[in-house]
mmCIF file of C-alpha atoms and ligand atoms in Angstrom:
data_model
loop_
_atom_site.group_PDB
_atom_site.id
_atom_site.type_symbol
_atom_site.label_atom_id
_atom_site.label_comp_id
_atom_site.label_asym_id
_atom_site.label_seq_id
_atom_site.Cartn_x
_atom_site.Cartn_y
_atom_site.Cartn_z
ATOM 1 C CA MET A 1 -2.879 11.243 -14.230
ATOM 2 C CA SER A 2 -0.643 13.612 -12.304
ATOM 3 C CA ALA A 3 0.158 12.656 -8.724
ATOM 4 C CA LYS A 4 -1.496 14.252 -5.726
ATOM 5 C CA SER A 5 -0.929 14.991 -2.081
ATOM 6 C CA ILE A 6 -2.994 13.373 0.676
ATOM 7 C CA SER A 7 -3.883 15.141 3.871
ATOM 8 C CA ILE A 8 -5.226 13.287 6.884
ATOM 9 C CA GLU A 9 -6.465 15.640 9.583
ATOM 10 C CA ARG A 10 -7.437 14.471 13.053
ATOM 11 C CA VAL A 11 -9.108 11.309 11.828
ATOM 12 C CA SER A 12 -10.647 8.881 14.314
ATOM 13 C CA HIS A 13 -12.567 5.687 13.669
ATOM 14 C CA THR A 14 -14.625 3.471 15.940
ATOM 15 C CA TYR A 15 -16.056 0.114 14.863
ATOM 16 C CA HIS A 16 -19.434 -0.848 16.279
ATOM 17 C CA PRO A 17 -19.664 -4.615 16.022
ATOM 18 C CA ALA A 18 -23.143 -6.171 16.215
ATOM 19 C CA LYS A 19 -22.002 -7.999 19.348
ATOM 20 C CA GLY A 20 -19.589 -6.714 21.987
ATOM 21 C CA ASP A 21 -18.068 -3.350 22.808
ATOM 22 C CA PRO A 22 -17.150 -0.660 20.289
ATOM 23 C CA VAL A 23 -13.527 -0.855 19.079
ATOM 24 C CA ILE A 24 -11.644 2.430 18.824
ATOM 25 C CA ALA A 25 -9.347 1.631 15.902
ATOM 26 C CA LEU A 26 -7.920 5.098 15.180
ATOM 27 C CA SER A 27 -7.654 8.138 17.382
ATOM 28 C CA ASP A 28 -6.737 11.589 16.131
ATOM 29 C CA VAL A 29 -4.505 10.602 13.220
ATOM 30 C CA THR A 30 -2.843 13.482 11.389
ATOM 31 C CA LEU A 31 -0.476 12.876 8.469
ATOM 32 C CA GLU A 32 0.530 14.750 5.318
ATOM 33 C CA VAL A 33 1.714 12.721 2.343
ATOM 34 C CA ARG A 34 3.381 14.818 -0.347
ATOM 35 C CA ASP A 35 2.829 14.680 -4.062
ATOM 36 C CA THR A 36 4.790 11.656 -5.515
ATOM 37 C CA GLU A 37 6.051 10.685 -2.080
ATOM 38 C CA PHE A 38 6.436 7.028 -1.097
ATOM 39 C CA MET A 39 5.165 6.810 2.478
ATOM 40 C CA ALA A 40 5.399 3.578 4.428
ATOM 41 C CA LEU A 41 2.868 3.094 7.197
ATOM 42 C CA LEU A 42 4.423 0.890 9.852
ATOM 43 C CA GLY A 43 2.878 -0.348 13.068
ATOM 44 C CA PRO A 44 2.117 -3.351 15.233
ATOM 45 C CA SER A 45 -0.610 -5.758 14.216
ATOM 46 C CA GLY A 46 -4.095 -4.465 15.015
ATOM 47 C CA CYS A 47 -3.040 -0.800 15.335
ATOM 48 C CA GLY A 48 -5.401 0.390 12.608
ATOM 49 C CA LYS A 49 -3.227 0.470 9.471
ATOM 50 C CA SER A 50 -5.789 -1.244 7.250
ATOM 51 C CA THR A 51 -8.573 0.871 8.717
ATOM 52 C CA LEU A 52 -6.720 4.056 7.784
ATOM 53 C CA LEU A 53 -5.998 2.773 4.271
ATOM 54 C CA TYR A 54 -9.645 1.799 3.703
ATOM 55 C CA MET A 55 -10.673 5.289 4.744
ATOM 56 C CA ILE A 56 -8.194 6.935 2.347
ATOM 57 C CA GLY A 57 -9.486 4.580 -0.353
ATOM 58 C CA GLY A 58 -13.040 5.717 0.355
ATOM 59 C CA PHE A 59 -14.220 2.256 1.445
ATOM 60 C CA LEU A 60 -14.990 3.331 5.019
ATOM 61 C CA PRO A 61 -16.711 6.627 5.871
ATOM 62 C CA VAL A 62 -14.711 9.430 7.487
ATOM 63 C CA GLU A 63 -16.864 10.268 10.486
ATOM 64 C CA GLU A 64 -14.403 12.264 12.588
ATOM 65 C CA GLY A 65 -11.772 14.497 11.046
ATOM 66 C CA ALA A 66 -11.067 14.876 7.324
ATOM 67 C CA ILE A 67 -9.149 13.171 4.537
ATOM 68 C CA LYS A 68 -8.376 15.197 1.433
ATOM 69 C CA VAL A 69 -6.731 14.397 -1.864
ATOM 70 C CA GLY A 70 -5.373 17.703 -3.050
ATOM 71 C CA GLU A 71 -8.190 20.001 -1.915
ATOM 72 C CA THR A 72 -10.988 17.465 -2.367
ATOM 73 C CA PRO A 73 -12.464 15.557 0.587
ATOM 74 C CA VAL A 74 -12.576 11.770 0.163
ATOM 75 C CA THR A 75 -16.158 10.497 0.264
ATOM 76 C CA GLU A 76 -16.075 7.364 -1.875
ATOM 77 C CA PRO A 77 -13.703 5.204 -3.944
ATOM 78 C CA HIS A 78 -12.312 6.861 -7.088
ATOM 79 C CA PRO A 79 -10.155 5.565 -9.953
ATOM 80 C CA GLU A 80 -7.489 8.164 -9.076
ATOM 81 C CA ARG A 81 -6.819 5.992 -5.986
ATOM 82 C CA GLY A 82 -5.696 2.474 -6.927
ATOM 83 C CA VAL A 83 -5.677 -0.174 -4.220
ATOM 84 C CA VAL A 84 -3.709 -3.391 -3.866
ATOM 85 C CA PHE A 85 -4.708 -5.572 -0.953
ATOM 86 C CA GLN A 86 -2.753 -8.292 0.796
ATOM 87 C CA HIS A 87 -4.777 -11.107 -0.633
ATOM 88 C CA PHE A 88 -4.824 -11.285 -4.391
ATOM 89 C CA ALA A 89 -8.070 -10.044 -5.793
ATOM 90 C CA LEU A 90 -7.951 -11.555 -9.272
ATOM 91 C CA PHE A 91 -10.998 -13.112 -10.897
ATOM 92 C CA PRO A 92 -10.101 -16.824 -11.006
ATOM 93 C CA TRP A 93 -12.231 -17.403 -14.114
ATOM 94 C CA LYS A 94 -10.472 -14.700 -16.152
ATOM 95 C CA THR A 95 -6.994 -14.889 -17.697
ATOM 96 C CA VAL A 96 -4.235 -12.468 -16.665
ATOM 97 C CA LEU A 97 -4.977 -10.336 -19.723
ATOM 98 C CA ASP A 98 -8.737 -10.331 -19.095
ATOM 99 C CA ASN A 99 -8.197 -9.400 -15.452
ATOM 100 C CA VAL A 100 -6.156 -6.362 -16.510
ATOM 101 C CA LEU A 101 -8.597 -5.463 -19.305
ATOM 102 C CA TYR A 102 -11.486 -5.645 -16.853
ATOM 103 C CA GLY A 103 -9.855 -3.006 -14.624
ATOM 104 C CA LEU A 104 -9.436 -0.702 -17.633
ATOM 105 C CA GLU A 105 -13.018 -1.196 -18.800
ATOM 106 C CA LYS A 106 -14.418 -0.636 -15.327
ATOM 107 C CA ASN A 107 -12.493 2.636 -15.090
ATOM 108 C CA GLY A 108 -13.743 3.982 -18.388
ATOM 109 C CA VAL A 109 -10.630 3.640 -20.551
ATOM 110 C CA PRO A 110 -11.721 3.756 -24.227
ATOM 111 C CA LYS A 111 -11.865 0.336 -25.866
ATOM 112 C CA SER A 112 -9.313 1.253 -28.559
ATOM 113 C CA GLU A 113 -6.647 1.935 -25.906
ATOM 114 C CA ARG A 114 -7.240 -1.044 -23.647
ATOM 115 C CA ALA A 115 -5.245 -3.810 -25.352
ATOM 116 C CA ALA A 116 -2.029 -1.796 -25.708
ATOM 117 C CA ARG A 117 -2.299 -0.461 -22.176
ATOM 118 C CA ALA A 118 -2.897 -3.891 -20.692
ATOM 119 C CA GLN A 119 0.118 -5.313 -22.525
ATOM 120 C CA LYS A 120 2.357 -2.454 -21.407
ATOM 121 C CA TYR A 121 1.652 -3.138 -17.727
ATOM 122 C CA ILE A 122 1.800 -6.916 -18.080
ATOM 123 C CA ASP A 123 5.266 -6.408 -19.577
ATOM 124 C CA MET A 124 6.198 -3.975 -16.814
ATOM 125 C CA VAL A 125 5.512 -6.535 -14.069
ATOM 126 C CA GLN A 126 7.349 -9.138 -16.170
ATOM 127 C CA LEU A 127 4.399 -11.389 -16.919
ATOM 128 C CA THR A 128 4.988 -11.333 -20.678
ATOM 129 C CA GLY A 129 4.025 -14.745 -22.043
ATOM 130 C CA PHE A 130 1.483 -15.372 -19.281
ATOM 131 C CA GLU A 131 -1.335 -13.267 -20.750
ATOM 132 C CA GLN A 132 -3.539 -16.291 -21.366
ATOM 133 C CA SER A 133 -2.781 -18.020 -18.045
ATOM 134 C CA PHE A 134 -5.451 -18.334 -15.387
ATOM 135 C CA PRO A 135 -4.622 -17.340 -11.791
ATOM 136 C CA SER A 136 -4.641 -21.009 -10.713
ATOM 137 C CA GLN A 137 -1.750 -21.622 -13.119
ATOM 138 C CA LEU A 138 0.447 -18.917 -11.545
ATOM 139 C CA SER A 139 2.680 -18.811 -8.461
ATOM 140 C CA GLY A 140 1.767 -16.529 -5.557
ATOM 141 C CA GLY A 141 4.292 -13.919 -6.688
ATOM 142 C CA MET A 142 2.945 -13.952 -10.239
ATOM 143 C CA LYS A 143 -0.645 -13.584 -9.040
ATOM 144 C CA GLN A 144 0.317 -10.602 -6.955
ATOM 145 C CA ARG A 145 2.178 -9.055 -9.917
ATOM 146 C CA ALA A 146 -0.928 -9.566 -12.053
ATOM 147 C CA ALA A 147 -3.024 -7.792 -9.404
ATOM 148 C CA ILE A 148 -0.483 -4.958 -9.317
ATOM 149 C CA ALA A 149 -0.557 -4.722 -13.143
ATOM 150 C CA ARG A 150 -4.343 -4.450 -13.064
ATOM 151 C CA THR A 151 -4.155 -1.581 -10.566
ATOM 152 C CA LEU A 152 -1.234 0.213 -12.228
ATOM 153 C CA ALA A 153 -2.748 -0.044 -15.736
ATOM 154 C CA VAL A 154 -5.445 2.389 -14.709
ATOM 155 C CA ASP A 155 -2.531 4.794 -13.958
ATOM 156 C CA PRO A 156 -3.912 6.027 -10.643
ATOM 157 C CA ALA A 157 -2.344 9.195 -9.227
ATOM 158 C CA ILE A 158 -2.363 7.479 -5.847
ATOM 159 C CA LEU A 159 -1.459 3.926 -4.968
ATOM 160 C CA LEU A 160 -2.688 2.441 -1.686
ATOM 161 C CA MET A 161 -1.050 -0.879 -0.867
ATOM 162 C CA ASP A 162 -1.960 -2.991 2.169
ATOM 163 C CA GLU A 163 0.863 -5.440 2.929
ATOM 164 C CA PRO A 164 0.869 -6.389 -0.763
ATOM 165 C CA PHE A 165 3.918 -8.669 -0.461
ATOM 166 C CA GLY A 166 2.978 -10.176 2.892
ATOM 167 C CA ALA A 167 2.069 -13.573 1.467
ATOM 168 C CA LEU A 168 5.200 -13.938 -0.674
ATOM 169 C CA ASP A 169 8.369 -15.879 0.084
ATOM 170 C CA ALA A 170 11.420 -13.811 1.037
ATOM 171 C CA GLN A 171 13.122 -14.009 -2.356
ATOM 172 C CA THR A 172 10.055 -13.064 -4.419
ATOM 173 C CA ARG A 173 9.356 -10.315 -1.936
ATOM 174 C CA THR A 174 12.775 -8.725 -2.489
ATOM 175 C CA LEU A 175 12.334 -8.955 -6.268
ATOM 176 C CA MET A 176 8.903 -7.329 -6.036
ATOM 177 C CA GLN A 177 10.255 -4.524 -3.858
ATOM 178 C CA ASP A 178 12.880 -3.749 -6.518
ATOM 179 C CA GLU A 179 10.262 -3.903 -9.273
ATOM 180 C CA LEU A 180 7.992 -1.562 -7.383
ATOM 181 C CA ARG A 181 10.758 1.030 -6.989
ATOM 182 C CA ASP A 182 11.484 0.730 -10.732
ATOM 183 C CA ILE A 183 7.810 1.184 -11.603
ATOM 184 C CA MET A 184 7.648 4.287 -9.415
ATOM 185 C CA ARG A 185 10.643 5.728 -11.245
ATOM 186 C CA LEU A 186 8.894 5.209 -14.590
ATOM 187 C CA THR A 187 5.451 6.483 -13.492
ATOM 188 C CA PRO A 188 5.728 8.575 -10.303
ATOM 189 C CA LYS A 189 2.788 8.299 -7.943
ATOM 190 C CA THR A 190 1.892 9.153 -4.404
ATOM 191 C CA VAL A 191 2.101 5.885 -2.494
ATOM 192 C CA ILE A 192 0.966 4.753 0.923
ATOM 193 C CA PHE A 193 2.412 1.330 1.579
ATOM 194 C CA VAL A 194 1.244 -0.492 4.697
ATOM 195 C CA THR A 195 3.653 -2.987 6.190
ATOM 196 C CA HIS A 196 4.657 -4.431 9.530
ATOM 197 C CA ASP A 197 8.086 -5.311 8.108
ATOM 198 C CA VAL A 198 10.684 -2.734 9.161
ATOM 199 C CA GLN A 199 13.265 -3.737 6.527
ATOM 200 C CA GLU A 200 10.658 -3.489 3.790
ATOM 201 C CA ALA A 201 9.687 0.012 4.916
ATOM 202 C CA VAL A 202 13.315 1.191 4.852
ATOM 203 C CA ARG A 203 14.002 -0.453 1.491
ATOM 204 C CA LEU A 204 11.066 1.231 -0.182
ATOM 205 C CA ALA A 205 9.994 4.465 1.396
ATOM 206 C CA ASP A 206 10.941 8.129 1.318
ATOM 207 C CA ARG A 207 9.438 8.513 4.801
ATOM 208 C CA VAL A 208 8.038 6.092 7.347
ATOM 209 C CA ALA A 209 5.033 6.947 9.500
ATOM 210 C CA VAL A 210 5.157 4.809 12.636
ATOM 211 C CA MET A 211 1.827 4.154 14.287
ATOM 212 C CA SER A 212 1.253 3.541 17.967
ATOM 213 C CA ARG A 213 -0.626 0.552 19.349
ATOM 214 C CA ARG A 214 -4.424 0.667 19.185
ATOM 215 C CA PRO A 215 -6.092 3.100 19.169
ATOM 216 C CA GLY A 216 -3.683 3.980 16.407
ATOM 217 C CA ARG A 217 -2.090 7.405 16.299
ATOM 218 C CA ILE A 218 0.967 8.599 14.401
ATOM 219 C CA LYS A 219 3.815 8.133 16.844
ATOM 220 C CA GLU A 220 6.614 9.510 14.683
ATOM 221 C CA VAL A 221 7.375 10.284 11.046
ATOM 222 C CA VAL A 222 10.916 9.313 10.098
ATOM 223 C CA ASP A 223 12.816 10.693 7.065
ATOM 224 C CA LEU A 224 14.915 8.254 5.071
ATOM 225 C CA PRO A 225 17.931 9.117 2.896
ATOM 226 C CA ASN A 226 17.062 9.851 -0.701
ATOM 227 C CA SER A 227 18.613 6.642 -1.980
ATOM 228 C CA HIS A 228 17.355 3.100 -2.377
ATOM 229 C CA ASP A 229 20.179 1.438 -4.264
ATOM 230 C CA GLU A 230 22.046 -1.673 -3.217
ATOM 231 C CA SER A 231 24.882 0.294 -1.600
ATOM 232 C CA PHE A 232 22.412 2.014 0.740
ATOM 233 C CA ARG A 233 21.039 -1.382 1.760
ATOM 234 C CA GLN A 234 24.537 -2.535 2.684
ATOM 235 C CA SER A 235 25.373 0.645 4.608
ATOM 236 C CA PRO A 236 25.563 1.198 8.366
ATOM 237 C CA GLN A 237 23.027 3.978 7.802
ATOM 238 C CA PHE A 238 20.442 1.425 6.571
ATOM 239 C CA LEU A 239 21.023 -0.822 9.578
ATOM 240 C CA GLY A 240 20.839 2.206 11.854
ATOM 241 C CA MET A 241 17.443 3.176 10.438
ATOM 242 C CA VAL A 242 16.145 -0.395 10.789
ATOM 243 C CA ASP A 243 17.345 -0.511 14.407
ATOM 244 C CA TYR A 244 15.796 2.817 15.222
ATOM 245 C CA LEU A 245 12.398 1.869 13.748
ATOM 246 C CA TRP A 246 12.492 -1.534 15.477
ATOM 247 C CA GLY A 247 12.964 0.319 18.746
ATOM 248 C CA LEU A 248 9.825 2.390 18.128
ATOM 249 C CA ILE A 249 7.750 -0.663 17.166
ATOM 250 C CA ARG A 250 9.056 -2.700 20.081
ATOM 251 C CA GLU A 251 7.991 -0.010 22.536
ATOM 252 C CA GLU A 252 4.460 -0.199 21.187
ATOM 253 C CA ALA A 253 4.262 -3.986 20.998
ATOM 254 C CA THR A 254 5.589 -4.338 24.568
ATOM 255 C CA ALA A 255 3.224 -1.703 25.937
ATOM 256 C CA ALA A 256 0.282 -3.380 24.154
ATOM 257 C CA GLN A 257 1.159 -6.706 25.805
ATOM 258 C CA THR A 258 1.385 -5.331 29.335
ATOM 259 C CA GLU A 259 -1.983 -3.585 28.872
ATOM 260 C CA HIS A 260 -3.815 -6.831 28.077
HETATM 261 P P1 LIG B 301 -3.985 -3.471 11.251
HETATM 262 O O1 LIG B 301 -4.244 -3.411 9.792
HETATM 263 O O2 LIG B 301 -3.012 -2.449 11.742
HETATM 264 O O3 LIG B 301 -3.577 -4.841 11.702
HETATM 265 P P2 LIG B 301 -6.864 -3.028 11.456
HETATM 266 O O4 LIG B 301 -7.084 -1.681 10.869
HETATM 267 O O5 LIG B 301 -7.207 -4.201 10.621
HETATM 268 O O6 LIG B 301 -5.364 -3.133 12.021
HETATM 269 O O7 LIG B 301 -7.719 -3.144 12.803
HETATM 270 C C1 LIG B 301 -7.616 -2.198 13.856
HETATM 271 C C2 LIG B 301 -8.446 -2.676 15.034
HETATM 272 O O8 LIG B 301 -9.817 -2.647 14.688
HETATM 273 C C3 LIG B 301 -8.128 -4.113 15.433
HETATM 274 O O9 LIG B 301 -8.205 -4.190 16.836
HETATM 275 C C4 LIG B 301 -9.233 -4.904 14.784
HETATM 276 O O10 LIG B 301 -9.528 -6.061 15.515
HETATM 277 C C5 LIG B 301 -10.391 -3.928 14.822
HETATM 278 N N1 LIG B 301 -11.330 -4.125 13.697
HETATM 279 C C6 LIG B 301 -11.025 -4.146 12.386
HETATM 280 N N2 LIG B 301 -12.126 -4.305 11.624
HETATM 281 C C7 LIG B 301 -13.161 -4.401 12.496
HETATM 282 C C8 LIG B 301 -14.572 -4.577 12.351
HETATM 283 N N3 LIG B 301 -15.139 -4.686 11.150
HETATM 284 N N4 LIG B 301 -15.319 -4.628 13.494
HETATM 285 C C9 LIG B 301 -14.756 -4.510 14.709
HETATM 286 N N5 LIG B 301 -13.447 -4.333 14.901
HETATM 287 C C10 LIG B 301 -12.656 -4.280 13.829
HETATM 288 MG MG1 LIG B 302 -4.078 -4.808 8.288
#
C-alpha cells in the first residue's frame, strides 16, 4: 500500500466515566502528518497521547473536529492503519508464525501469499528460527518484535505505535529503535510513534509534536535534522535537541503539578 498523510483538525475528546466527573482528555488538537513522515508524539503522562492515537486508529469516535487519512474521514479501524500497542497483543496459544498468519488472514490476504509474506516479516524482525515458538518461550523484546511483524506483514500505509518499546530493557530498546528505522527505509510508511522518552523521539523521528499537559493540545512541533545515523546521535546537535525538548516537557510537567 502507498503511504498516506494524516490530518487532525481541531479534535477534542471528553471521557464520561460511569462514576465521577467528565475528563477532558484532548482539547482542540490540530496536527498534519505528511506522507511517509515519522512523527513522534511526545508529552507528559496522562496528556492524552493514547487517546489521540486510538482516535486516529478508529477505536474511539471523533465527536469534535475531524481526522482524515488523505481525504477520507476516519470512522472506524481499517487495515491501512496498523497499530502496535505498548503491551504485546499476541495470542499466547498460537506460535509466532500462526500469530503473523492470523493477521494476514484477518486482513484478507489471499491464502497462497500468506506463508511467504509471514516469513519475510519474521525474517525482517530477526525472529528467523523462532517461527514455531510460543509467546511464553520468548523474551519481552522478541514478543514485541513478533507483534511488530504481525502488524507490518499486513503492509499498512500507516503505522500507529503507542509506546511500543516502553516495556523493554534499555539495550533491547536501542536495538529495536535501529531495526524500526531500517524497516522504514525498506518499506516507507507514515508513522505516529507515541513516547514519553525524549531521547527515543529524537533518535527516531523526522518531527516531534510536543503535547501540553491535560487537556492535551499541541504545544509545539519541532523539526529534526534529516539524519538518524550514529554520528548524529553523538553530535552536539542531538544533545541540543534533547535538551530543548526536555525543557518543553518539564514546563508542562511542573505546571501540571502546581495545578493539582
Ligand atoms: P497518555 O497516553 O498521554 O498517558 P491517555 O490518553 O491515556 O494519556 O489519557 C488522557 C487522560 O484521560 C488521562 O487523564 C486519563 O486518566 C483519562 N482517561 C483515559 N481513558 C479514560 C477513560 N476510559 N475514562 C475516563 N478517563 C480516561
Ligand atoms: Mg498512553
